[in-house]
Amino acid sequence: MASTRDLAIASISAAAGAVAAAAAVLYSYTATNAKPQKPAPPPPFTEPLPVNGCAARHPPAQDPFKTTKREGFISWDDYFMAIAFLSAERSKDPNRQVGACLVSQEGIILGIGYNGFPRGCSDDKLPWAKKSARGDPLETKYPYVVHAEVNAILNTNHASAAGQKLYVTMFPCNECAKIIIQSGVSEVIYFVEKRIDNSDHVYVASHNLLSMAGVKVRKHQPQMAQIPINFQEPRV
């Protein structure tokens, strides 16, 4: 005959089994009849971080009743230097692309240019190399290329470059300095002065010439780190 202790253990085991069975039935019912969980909604769309006062893709919607001018527009100096940089993108030179923009004292663009070969001289038939394996200078670009500053002055749509300003992405060499002085340009604004190889004397001579001729020279101080250009239809 089973003792009281054995009966108690049997009762507890039976109760535990009943609870487990009930839990299994409940889980089966829940898994079968539960509504499918909706996926988490995507994070709310946000405009890209502003770049130079405007969004990279689309500027934020503006209040149509706002009567004040917008903020984040570029300065005149950044504008003209950006034109010089954009002009440099037309250069076929695989090593260095330089651009220039000639501007009147009234802020009107008079001419633009980039480094390349003269008109009528094929970009595919003349060499673009910086050095010749045989030491032949005629196998390099230097005897043939026209610098950006010279092209900007020669391409001017104005009667004269006298008294005008020249924006250039790289400080002009001594040969360009001569043309700048002779054309009457009154100010040179450059982005970077890059002395390469053993050509330091070229830029020292350029500084000397421009200083003696009274041409004002200053380094561009950008107010914006970049000016993106997006070929997308504007939001209206």
GROMACS .gro file of C-alpha atoms in nm:
model
  236
    1MET     CA    1   0.000   0.000   0.000
    2ALA     CA    2   0.142   0.341  -0.100
    3SER     CA    3   0.250   0.570   0.179
    4THR     CA    4   0.121   0.923   0.227
    5ARG     CA    5   0.457   1.055   0.103
    6ASP     CA    6   0.434   0.851  -0.219
    7LEU     CA    7   0.079   0.975  -0.281
    8ALA     CA    8   0.190   1.336  -0.235
    9ILE     CA    9   0.475   1.295  -0.484
   10ALA     CA   10   0.240   1.130  -0.734
   11SER     CA   11  -0.008   1.414  -0.695
   12ILE     CA   12   0.262   1.676  -0.754
   13SER     CA   13   0.389   1.490  -1.063
   14ALA     CA   14   0.038   1.465  -1.203
   15ALA     CA   15  -0.023   1.834  -1.143
   16ALA     CA   16   0.306   1.927  -1.309
   17GLY     CA   17   0.218   1.710  -1.607
   18ALA     CA   18  -0.122   1.873  -1.635
   19VAL     CA   19   0.033   2.220  -1.625
   20ALA     CA   20   0.287   2.124  -1.893
   21ALA     CA   21   0.014   1.979  -2.113
   22ALA     CA   22  -0.199   2.290  -2.072
   23ALA     CA   23   0.099   2.511  -2.156
   24ALA     CA   24   0.169   2.306  -2.468
   25VAL     CA   25  -0.194   2.337  -2.581
   26LEU     CA   26  -0.192   2.712  -2.510
   27TYR     CA   27   0.136   2.760  -2.704
   28SER     CA   28  -0.002   2.557  -2.996
   29TYR     CA   29  -0.319   2.766  -3.002
   30THR     CA   30  -0.127   3.093  -2.978
   31ALA     CA   31   0.118   2.997  -3.252
   32THR     CA   32  -0.166   2.884  -3.480
   33ASN     CA   33  -0.411   3.167  -3.421
   34ALA     CA   34  -0.184   3.459  -3.340
   35LYS     CA   35  -0.197   3.748  -3.586
   36PRO     CA   36   0.122   3.788  -3.791
   37GLN     CA   37   0.350   4.056  -3.656
   38LYS     CA   38   0.384   4.362  -3.878
   39PRO     CA   39   0.742   4.444  -3.974
   40ALA     CA   40   0.890   4.741  -3.795
   41PRO     CA   41   0.826   5.060  -3.989
   42PRO     CA   42   1.130   5.209  -4.162
   43PRO     CA   43   1.288   5.508  -3.994
   44PRO     CA   44   1.132   5.838  -4.098
   45PHE     CA   45   1.288   5.992  -4.409
   46THR     CA   46   1.515   6.280  -4.339
   47GLU     CA   47   1.677   6.516  -4.584
   48PRO     CA   48   2.053   6.470  -4.623
   49LEU     CA   49   2.272   6.686  -4.410
   50PRO     CA   50   2.302   7.040  -4.545
   51VAL     CA   51   2.601   7.114  -4.765
   52ASN     CA   52   2.689   7.481  -4.801
   53GLY     CA   53   2.350   7.587  -4.677
   54CYS     CA   54   2.144   7.357  -4.903
   55ALA     CA   55   2.069   6.986  -4.904
   56ALA     CA   56   2.277   6.766  -5.130
   57ARG     CA   57   1.972   6.630  -5.315
   58HIS     CA   58   1.699   6.888  -5.272
   59PRO     CA   59   1.684   7.204  -5.065
   60PRO     CA   60   1.425   7.195  -4.788
   61ALA     CA   61   1.082   7.328  -4.875
   62GLN     CA   62   1.067   7.704  -4.831
   63ASP     CA   63   0.791   7.911  -4.682
   64PRO     CA   64   0.622   8.078  -4.983
   65PHE     CA   65   0.535   8.376  -4.763
   66LYS     CA   66   0.890   8.437  -4.645
   67THR     CA   67   1.002   8.785  -4.750
   68THR     CA   68   1.371   8.767  -4.657
   69LYS     CA   69   1.652   8.631  -4.873
   70ARG     CA   70   1.774   8.276  -4.828
   71GLU     CA   71   2.092   8.194  -4.641
   72GLY     CA   72   2.382   7.980  -4.758
   73PHE     CA   73   2.443   8.148  -5.095
   74ILE     CA   74   2.805   8.158  -5.211
   75SER     CA   75   3.030   8.462  -5.199
   76TRP     CA   76   3.157   8.632  -5.514
   77ASP     CA   77   3.511   8.502  -5.454
   78ASP     CA   78   3.392   8.144  -5.408
   79TYR     CA   79   3.168   8.180  -5.714
   80PHE     CA   80   3.444   8.293  -5.950
   81MET     CA   81   3.696   8.045  -5.812
   82ALA     CA   82   3.438   7.769  -5.856
   83ILE     CA   83   3.404   7.873  -6.222
   84ALA     CA   84   3.781   7.837  -6.255
   85PHE     CA   85   3.767   7.489  -6.099
   86LEU     CA   86   3.479   7.389  -6.327
   87SER     CA   87   3.675   7.511  -6.630
   88ALA     CA   88   3.970   7.296  -6.521
   89GLU     CA   89   3.748   6.990  -6.562
   90ARG     CA   90   3.763   7.049  -6.939
   91SER     CA   91   4.140   6.997  -6.946
   92LYS     CA   92   4.264   6.677  -7.112
   93ASP     CA   93   4.591   6.684  -6.919
   94PRO     CA   94   4.611   6.355  -6.725
   95ASN     CA   95   4.852   6.498  -6.467
   96ARG     CA   96   4.730   6.846  -6.384
   97GLN     CA   97   4.409   7.034  -6.462
   98VAL     CA   98   4.418   7.411  -6.417
   99GLY     CA   99   4.136   7.658  -6.472
  100ALA     CA  100   4.113   8.037  -6.484
  101CYS     CA  101   3.833   8.294  -6.486
  102LEU     CA  102   3.877   8.659  -6.591
  103VAL     CA  103   3.633   8.893  -6.415
  104SER     CA  104   3.561   9.265  -6.449
  105GLN     CA  105   3.562   9.501  -6.152
  106GLU     CA  106   3.182   9.497  -6.178
  107GLY     CA  107   3.172   9.120  -6.127
  108ILE     CA  108   3.107   9.021  -6.489
  109ILE     CA  109   3.282   8.714  -6.630
  110LEU     CA  110   3.489   8.819  -6.931
  111GLY     CA  111   3.673   8.499  -7.018
  112ILE     CA  112   3.747   8.147  -6.898
  113GLY     CA  113   4.023   7.902  -6.985
  114TYR     CA  114   4.198   7.580  -6.898
  115ASN     CA  115   4.533   7.424  -6.986
  116GLY     CA  116   4.536   7.252  -7.323
  117PHE     CA  117   4.676   7.254  -7.674
  118PRO     CA  118   4.609   7.542  -7.918
  119ARG     CA  119   4.302   7.542  -8.140
  120GLY     CA  120   4.336   7.307  -8.436
  121CYS     CA  121   4.603   7.096  -8.262
  122SER     CA  122   4.470   6.748  -8.188
  123ASP     CA  123   4.454   6.633  -7.827
  124ASP     CA  124   4.523   6.282  -7.957
  125LYS     CA  125   4.829   6.353  -8.170
  126LEU     CA  126   5.043   6.562  -7.937
  127PRO     CA  127   5.201   6.411  -7.623
  128TRP     CA  128   5.064   6.467  -7.272
  129ALA     CA  129   5.369   6.319  -7.097
  130LYS     CA  130   5.563   6.513  -6.833
  131LYS     CA  131   5.888   6.330  -6.913
  132SER     CA  132   6.044   6.154  -7.210
  133ALA     CA  133   6.212   5.816  -7.178
  134ARG     CA  134   6.467   5.934  -7.436
  135GLY     CA  135   6.511   6.277  -7.282
  136ASP     CA  136   6.349   6.444  -7.584
  137PRO     CA  137   6.149   6.752  -7.475
  138LEU     CA  138   5.941   6.727  -7.792
  139GLU     CA  139   5.795   6.406  -7.650
  140THR     CA  140   5.651   6.599  -7.354
  141LYS     CA  141   5.358   6.839  -7.329
  142TYR     CA  142   5.559   7.146  -7.233
  143PRO     CA  143   5.649   7.283  -7.578
  144TYR     CA  144   5.285   7.263  -7.690
  145VAL     CA  145   5.045   7.337  -7.405
  146VAL     CA  146   4.876   7.675  -7.350
  147HIS     CA  147   4.823   7.758  -6.984
  148ALA     CA  148   4.482   7.833  -6.838
  149GLU     CA  149   4.561   8.197  -6.755
  150VAL     CA  150   4.664   8.273  -7.112
  151ASN     CA  151   4.355   8.104  -7.254
  152ALA     CA  152   4.126   8.301  -7.021
  153ILE     CA  153   4.285   8.629  -7.132
  154LEU     CA  154   4.281   8.537  -7.501
  155ASN     CA  155   3.921   8.415  -7.479
  156THR     CA  156   3.795   8.740  -7.329
  157ASN     CA  157   3.472   8.881  -7.468
  158HIS     CA  158   3.585   9.229  -7.364
  159ALA     CA  159   3.793   9.478  -7.555
  160SER     CA  160   4.067   9.467  -7.294
  161ALA     CA  161   4.174   9.275  -6.984
  162ALA     CA  162   4.318   9.594  -6.837
  163GLY     CA  163   4.209   9.659  -6.480
  164GLN     CA  164   4.036   9.322  -6.447
  165LYS     CA  165   4.075   9.037  -6.194
  166LEU     CA  166   4.199   8.688  -6.274
  167TYR     CA  167   4.095   8.388  -6.065
  168VAL     CA  168   4.316   8.083  -6.117
  169THR     CA  169   4.329   7.746  -5.944
  170MET     CA  170   4.711   7.743  -5.936
  171PHE     CA  171   4.957   8.029  -5.896
  172PRO     CA  172   5.077   8.139  -6.242
  173CYS     CA  173   5.423   8.058  -6.370
  174ASN     CA  174   5.666   8.328  -6.487
  175GLU     CA  175   5.555   8.300  -6.851
  176CYS     CA  176   5.191   8.350  -6.755
  177ALA     CA  177   5.292   8.637  -6.528
  178LYS     CA  178   5.437   8.816  -6.830
  179ILE     CA  179   5.109   8.781  -7.021
  180ILE     CA  180   4.910   8.890  -6.715
  181ILE     CA  181   5.121   9.204  -6.680
  182GLN     CA  182   5.119   9.289  -7.050
  183SER     CA  183   4.741   9.248  -7.072
  184GLY     CA  184   4.689   9.491  -6.784
  185VAL     CA  185   4.526   9.255  -6.532
  186SER     CA  186   4.525   9.436  -6.198
  187GLU     CA  187   4.472   9.148  -5.953
  188VAL     CA  188   4.544   8.775  -5.939
  189ILE     CA  189   4.352   8.552  -5.698
  190TYR     CA  190   4.495   8.201  -5.680
  191PHE     CA  191   4.390   7.890  -5.488
  192VAL     CA  192   4.716   7.702  -5.441
  193GLU     CA  193   5.083   7.761  -5.512
  194LYS     CA  194   5.243   7.429  -5.599
  195ARG     CA  195   5.614   7.422  -5.664
  196ILE     CA  196   5.712   7.102  -5.837
  197ASP     CA  197   6.048   6.936  -5.906
  198ASN     CA  198   6.321   7.200  -5.944
  199SER     CA  199   6.100   7.474  -6.083
  200ASP     CA  200   6.104   7.699  -5.774
  201HIS     CA  201   6.283   7.971  -5.970
  202VAL     CA  202   5.985   7.986  -6.208
  203TYR     CA  203   5.750   8.091  -5.929
  204VAL     CA  204   6.003   8.317  -5.757
  205ALA     CA  205   6.042   8.500  -6.088
  206SER     CA  206   5.663   8.518  -6.121
  207HIS     CA  207   5.629   8.675  -5.775
  208ASN     CA  208   5.904   8.923  -5.858
  209LEU     CA  209   5.748   9.023  -6.189
  210LEU     CA  210   5.396   9.066  -6.053
  211SER     CA  211   5.522   9.265  -5.755
  212MET     CA  212   5.737   9.497  -5.967
  213ALA     CA  213   5.447   9.558  -6.207
  214GLY     CA  214   5.211   9.646  -5.922
  215VAL     CA  215   4.974   9.356  -5.981
  216LYS     CA  216   4.789   9.272  -5.660
  217VAL     CA  217   4.821   8.905  -5.561
  218ARG     CA  218   4.622   8.724  -5.293
  219LYS     CA  219   4.546   8.366  -5.197
  220HIS     CA  220   4.182   8.268  -5.211
  221GLN     CA  221   4.027   8.203  -4.870
  222PRO     CA  222   3.719   7.987  -4.935
  223GLN     CA  223   3.413   8.040  -4.720
  224MET     CA  224   3.277   7.699  -4.823
  225ALA     CA  225   3.463   7.369  -4.827
  226GLN     CA  226   3.274   7.244  -5.134
  227ILE     CA  227   3.008   7.354  -5.379
  228PRO     CA  228   2.814   7.048  -5.504
  229ILE     CA  229   2.654   7.046  -5.848
  230ASN     CA  230   2.355   6.818  -5.892
  231PHE     CA  231   2.202   6.759  -6.234
  232GLN     CA  232   1.855   6.695  -6.095
  233GLU     CA  233   1.532   6.878  -6.156
  234PRO     CA  234   1.471   7.126  -5.876
  235ARG     CA  235   1.180   7.075  -5.642
  236VAL     CA  236   0.896   7.316  -5.725
   0.00000   0.00000   0.00000
